[in-house]
C-alpha positions as CSV (number, residue, x, y, z in Angstrom):
1,X,-54.1,181.3,134.0
2,X,-53.8,178.5,131.5
3,X,-56.9,177.6,129.5
4,X,-58.0,175.2,126.7
5,X,-60.3,176.4,123.9
6,X,-62.6,173.6,122.6
7,X,-65.6,173.2,120.3
8,X,-68.3,170.7,119.9
9,X,-70.4,171.1,116.7
10,X,-69.2,174.8,116.6
11,X,-70.3,175.5,120.2
12,X,-67.0,176.9,121.6
13,X,-65.8,177.1,125.2
14,X,-62.9,177.9,127.5
15,X,-62.0,175.0,129.7
16,X,-60.2,175.7,133.0
17,X,-58.7,173.4,135.6
18,X,-60.3,174.6,138.9
19,X,-58.0,172.3,140.8
20,X,-55.1,174.7,140.0
21,X,-57.0,178.0,139.7
22,X,-59.2,180.0,142.1
23,X,-62.8,180.0,141.0
24,X,-63.4,183.3,142.7
25,X,-60.7,184.9,140.5
26,X,-62.3,183.6,137.3
27,X,-66.0,184.3,137.8
28,X,-65.9,188.1,137.7
29,X,-63.9,188.0,134.5
30,X,-66.0,185.6,132.5
31,X,-67.9,188.1,130.4
32,X,-64.6,189.8,129.4
33,X,-62.8,186.5,128.7
34,X,-65.7,185.3,126.4
35,X,-65.7,188.6,124.5
36,X,-64.8,187.8,120.9
37,X,-63.1,191.1,120.2
38,X,-61.3,191.9,123.4
39,X,-61.0,188.5,125.1
40,X,-60.4,184.9,124.1
41,X,-63.9,184.5,122.8
42,X,-66.4,181.7,123.5
43,X,-70.0,180.7,124.1
44,X,-69.2,180.0,127.7
45,X,-66.6,178.8,130.3
46,X,-66.4,175.5,132.1
47,X,-64.4,175.0,135.3
48,X,-63.4,171.5,136.5
49,X,-63.6,171.2,140.3
50,X,-63.4,168.4,142.9
51,X,-66.6,166.5,143.7
52,X,-67.5,164.6,146.9
53,X,-70.0,162.4,145.1
54,X,-68.8,162.0,141.5
55,X,-65.6,161.8,139.5
56,X,-65.5,165.5,138.9
57,X,-67.7,168.6,139.2
58,X,-68.5,170.9,136.2
59,X,-69.5,174.5,136.8
60,X,-70.7,176.2,133.6
61,X,-71.1,179.9,132.9
62,X,-72.7,181.6,129.9
63,X,-70.8,184.2,127.9
64,X,-72.7,187.0,129.7
65,X,-71.3,185.8,133.0
66,X,-74.5,184.1,134.3
67,X,-74.2,180.6,135.7
68,X,-76.3,177.8,134.1
69,X,-77.2,174.4,135.3
70,X,-75.3,172.6,132.5
71,X,-74.5,172.4,128.8
72,X,-74.7,169.3,126.6
73,X,-72.1,170.2,124.0
74,X,-70.0,171.6,126.8
75,X,-70.3,168.3,128.7
76,X,-68.8,166.5,125.8
77,X,-65.9,169.0,125.6
78,X,-65.5,168.9,129.4
79,X,-65.3,165.1,129.4
80,X,-62.5,165.1,126.8
81,X,-60.7,167.9,128.7
82,X,-60.7,166.2,132.2
83,X,-59.6,162.9,130.6
84,X,-56.8,164.2,128.5
85,X,-55.5,166.5,131.2
86,X,-55.3,163.6,133.6
87,X,-57.9,165.1,136.0
88,X,-60.0,161.9,135.7
89,X,-58.4,158.6,134.5
90,X,-61.5,156.6,133.4
91,X,-63.6,156.2,130.3
92,X,-67.0,156.1,132.0
93,X,-67.5,159.3,133.9
94,X,-70.0,160.5,136.5
95,X,-70.0,164.3,136.4
96,X,-71.6,166.5,139.1
97,X,-73.5,169.5,137.7
98,X,-76.1,171.9,139.0
99,X,-78.6,169.9,136.9
100,X,-77.7,166.7,138.8
101,X,-75.3,163.8,137.9
102,X,-74.5,163.4,134.2
103,X,-72.9,160.3,132.6
104,X,-70.3,160.4,129.8
105,X,-68.9,157.4,127.9
106,X,-65.6,158.0,126.1
107,X,-64.2,156.3,123.1
108,X,-60.4,156.6,123.3
109,X,-57.3,155.8,121.2
110,X,-53.7,156.2,122.4
111,X,-54.8,158.3,125.3
112,X,-56.9,160.7,123.2
113,X,-60.7,161.0,123.2
114,X,-62.2,160.4,119.8
115,X,-65.8,160.6,120.7
116,X,-68.1,161.3,123.6
117,X,-71.6,160.0,124.3
118,X,-73.5,161.6,127.2
119,X,-76.8,160.8,128.8
120,X,-79.0,163.6,130.0
121,X,-81.8,162.2,132.2
122,X,-84.9,163.2,134.1
123,X,-86.7,165.5,131.6
124,X,-89.2,167.8,133.3
125,X,-92.5,168.5,131.6
126,X,-94.4,170.3,134.5
127,X,-94.7,174.1,133.7
128,X,-94.3,174.9,137.4
129,X,-91.0,173.1,137.6
130,X,-89.5,174.2,134.2
131,X,-90.7,177.0,135.0
132,X,-93.3,178.4,132.5
133,X,-96.0,180.7,133.6
134,X,-98.8,178.7,132.1
135,X,-101.5,176.2,133.4
136,X,-101.6,172.5,132.7
137,X,-99.6,169.3,133.1
138,X,-97.2,170.0,130.3
139,X,-96.2,172.7,127.8
140,X,-96.7,171.0,124.4
141,X,-98.2,172.8,121.4
142,X,-99.0,176.0,123.3
143,X,-99.2,179.5,121.8
144,X,-97.5,182.8,122.6
145,X,-97.5,186.2,120.8
146,X,-94.3,187.6,119.4
147,X,-94.2,190.8,117.3
148,X,-98.0,190.5,116.8
149,X,-97.6,186.9,115.5
150,X,-99.0,183.7,117.1
151,X,-96.1,181.3,117.6
152,X,-96.7,177.6,118.6
153,X,-94.1,176.3,121.0
154,X,-93.3,173.4,123.4
155,X,-91.1,173.8,126.4
156,X,-89.4,171.2,128.6
157,X,-86.5,171.2,131.2
158,X,-83.6,169.0,130.2
159,X,-80.7,170.2,132.2
160,X,-81.9,173.7,131.4
161,X,-85.2,175.1,130.1
162,X,-85.6,174.6,126.4
163,X,-88.3,175.9,124.1
164,X,-88.9,174.1,120.8
165,X,-90.5,175.9,117.8
166,X,-91.4,173.9,114.7
167,X,-91.0,175.7,111.4
168,X,-92.7,174.9,108.1
169,X,-89.5,176.0,106.3
170,X,-85.9,176.8,107.3
171,X,-86.6,180.5,106.8
172,X,-89.9,180.9,108.5
173,X,-88.5,183.0,111.4
174,X,-85.7,185.5,111.8
175,X,-83.8,183.4,114.4
176,X,-82.0,186.3,116.0
177,X,-85.0,188.6,116.2
178,X,-87.5,186.0,117.5
179,X,-84.9,184.1,119.6
180,X,-84.0,187.3,121.5
181,X,-87.6,188.1,122.2
182,X,-88.8,184.6,123.2
183,X,-85.8,184.1,125.5
184,X,-87.0,186.9,127.7
185,X,-90.7,186.5,127.2
186,X,-92.8,187.0,130.3
187,X,-94.0,183.4,130.2
188,X,-90.5,182.3,131.2
189,X,-89.5,183.6,134.7
190,X,-86.0,182.2,134.4
191,X,-85.7,182.8,130.6
192,X,-85.4,180.0,128.1
193,X,-83.2,178.6,125.4
194,X,-85.0,178.7,122.0
195,X,-84.6,176.0,119.4
196,X,-86.1,176.6,116.0
197,X,-86.4,173.3,114.2
198,X,-87.3,172.0,110.7
199,X,-88.1,168.2,110.5
200,X,-86.8,166.9,107.2
201,X,-88.0,163.3,107.8
202,X,-88.5,160.9,110.7
203,X,-84.8,160.5,111.3
204,X,-83.5,164.0,110.5
205,X,-84.0,167.4,112.1
206,X,-82.4,170.7,111.3
207,X,-82.0,173.1,114.2
208,X,-81.2,176.7,114.7
209,X,-80.2,177.8,118.2
210,X,-80.7,180.8,120.4
211,X,-79.1,180.2,123.8
212,X,-80.2,181.8,127.0
213,X,-77.3,184.0,128.2
214,X,-75.2,183.5,125.0
215,X,-77.4,184.5,122.1
216,X,-77.1,182.9,118.6
217,X,-74.8,179.8,118.7
218,X,-73.9,177.2,116.1
219,X,-75.2,174.4,118.2
220,X,-76.5,173.3,121.6
221,X,-76.3,169.8,123.0
222,X,-79.2,169.9,125.4
223,X,-81.1,171.9,122.8
224,X,-80.6,169.1,120.2
225,X,-81.7,166.5,122.8
226,X,-84.8,168.6,123.6
227,X,-85.6,169.0,120.0
228,X,-85.4,165.2,119.4
229,X,-87.4,164.4,122.6
230,X,-90.2,166.9,121.8
231,X,-90.3,165.8,118.1
232,X,-90.6,162.1,119.2
233,X,-93.2,162.9,121.9
234,X,-95.3,164.7,119.3
235,X,-95.0,161.8,116.8
236,X,-92.9,163.6,114.2
237,X,-89.7,161.6,114.5
238,X,-88.3,158.2,115.6
239,X,-86.4,157.6,118.8
240,X,-83.1,157.9,117.0
241,X,-82.4,160.9,114.8
242,X,-79.6,163.0,113.3
243,X,-79.6,166.6,114.4
244,X,-78.1,168.9,111.8
245,X,-76.8,172.0,113.6
246,X,-75.2,175.0,112.0
247,X,-71.9,173.8,113.4
248,X,-72.1,170.1,112.6
249,X,-74.1,166.9,113.0
250,X,-75.1,165.4,116.4
251,X,-76.9,162.1,117.0
252,X,-79.6,161.5,119.7
253,X,-81.5,158.5,121.0
254,X,-84.6,159.0,123.2
255,X,-84.6,156.8,126.3
256,X,-87.4,156.0,128.7
257,X,-86.3,158.8,131.0
258,X,-83.8,160.9,129.1
259,X,-81.8,161.3,125.9
260,X,-78.3,160.1,124.8
261,X,-76.2,162.5,122.7
262,X,-73.3,161.4,120.6
263,X,-70.8,163.7,118.8
264,X,-67.2,164.9,118.6
265,X,-65.3,167.4,120.7
266,X,-62.1,169.1,119.6
267,X,-59.4,171.2,121.1
268,X,-58.9,174.2,118.9
269,X,-56.0,175.8,120.8
270,X,-54.5,176.3,124.2
271,X,-53.1,179.5,125.8
272,X,-52.5,181.6,128.9
273,X,-54.0,184.8,130.0
274,X,-53.1,187.5,132.6
275,X,-56.3,187.7,134.6
276,X,-55.2,191.2,135.9
277,X,-56.0,192.5,132.4
278,X,-59.6,191.3,132.5
C-alpha cells in the first residue's frame, strides 16, 4: 500500500488513497501503522474516499485505532493531498466528514498547494450534545476536580469535543499528566480533547495539546479553533488571533457560526508498506 506522510504545524499523519486501497484492509492495522517505533508513525491516518454529496470524503482515525469525526490540521493536509494527487481538481473543496461538510480554500502555484484555509462551522455549546455530563445551557467556566485540584474549564463541540483550560503561566499544569486524566474524566462520556492555553495578548494565544485517542501532540487544528472561539466568547481575545502551537503558528478568525483556520501543510515523505506485516 502506498502512503504519503504529511504534517501541519507538527501534527503528522499518514494519507491514503481509498479509491485504490480497501478500507477494510487498512482499519485493523491503524494502531500498528501509527506506532512510532515499529510502524511508520503518526498522530493519525486519513483515507480519501468517494462521496455522493461532496468532492471527496475524509475518514479520520486516531493513532490508537479509534475513528474520530474530523481533524482540523488533518483537513488541511488532506486537502493538499487530494489536490496534488489528482483526486480532486479544484481549489475550493467541499469535503464530507463525520462532523458534516467542511470547506477548504487552496492557494496553489504551479500545481502545488502553498497554503490551505479551512472553515469549521456549527459549533455546539449544549452540554447534552457535546456531550458533557453537566447541567446548563453551555459549558463555560465550569469546575472539575483533578488530582485533588479544582480546575476551571470550558468545553464546546467543534468537529469533535474540545475542552479549553486557561493557564496563568505556561507551566501551571503538567500537560501530559492532567491531559491524560481530563480526557477520560467521568464528565465526558465520549472523552474529550484537552487544550491548555495561555493568552499572551488579545491577538496571541499559546496552546499545548492533549488529543483524545492520540495523546500529546504538537498541534491540533480544531483545538486551536476552539481555543480562539472560547477565548473570544469569554472576552479575552479578538476575533482574529495567532495560535502558537508547539509545532508552529496557526491563524484563526471567529465567524458568526464557526471559525476559519489558516496554515501550511507539508509532505514529509512518501513510501510503501506491506500490510501483511502489520
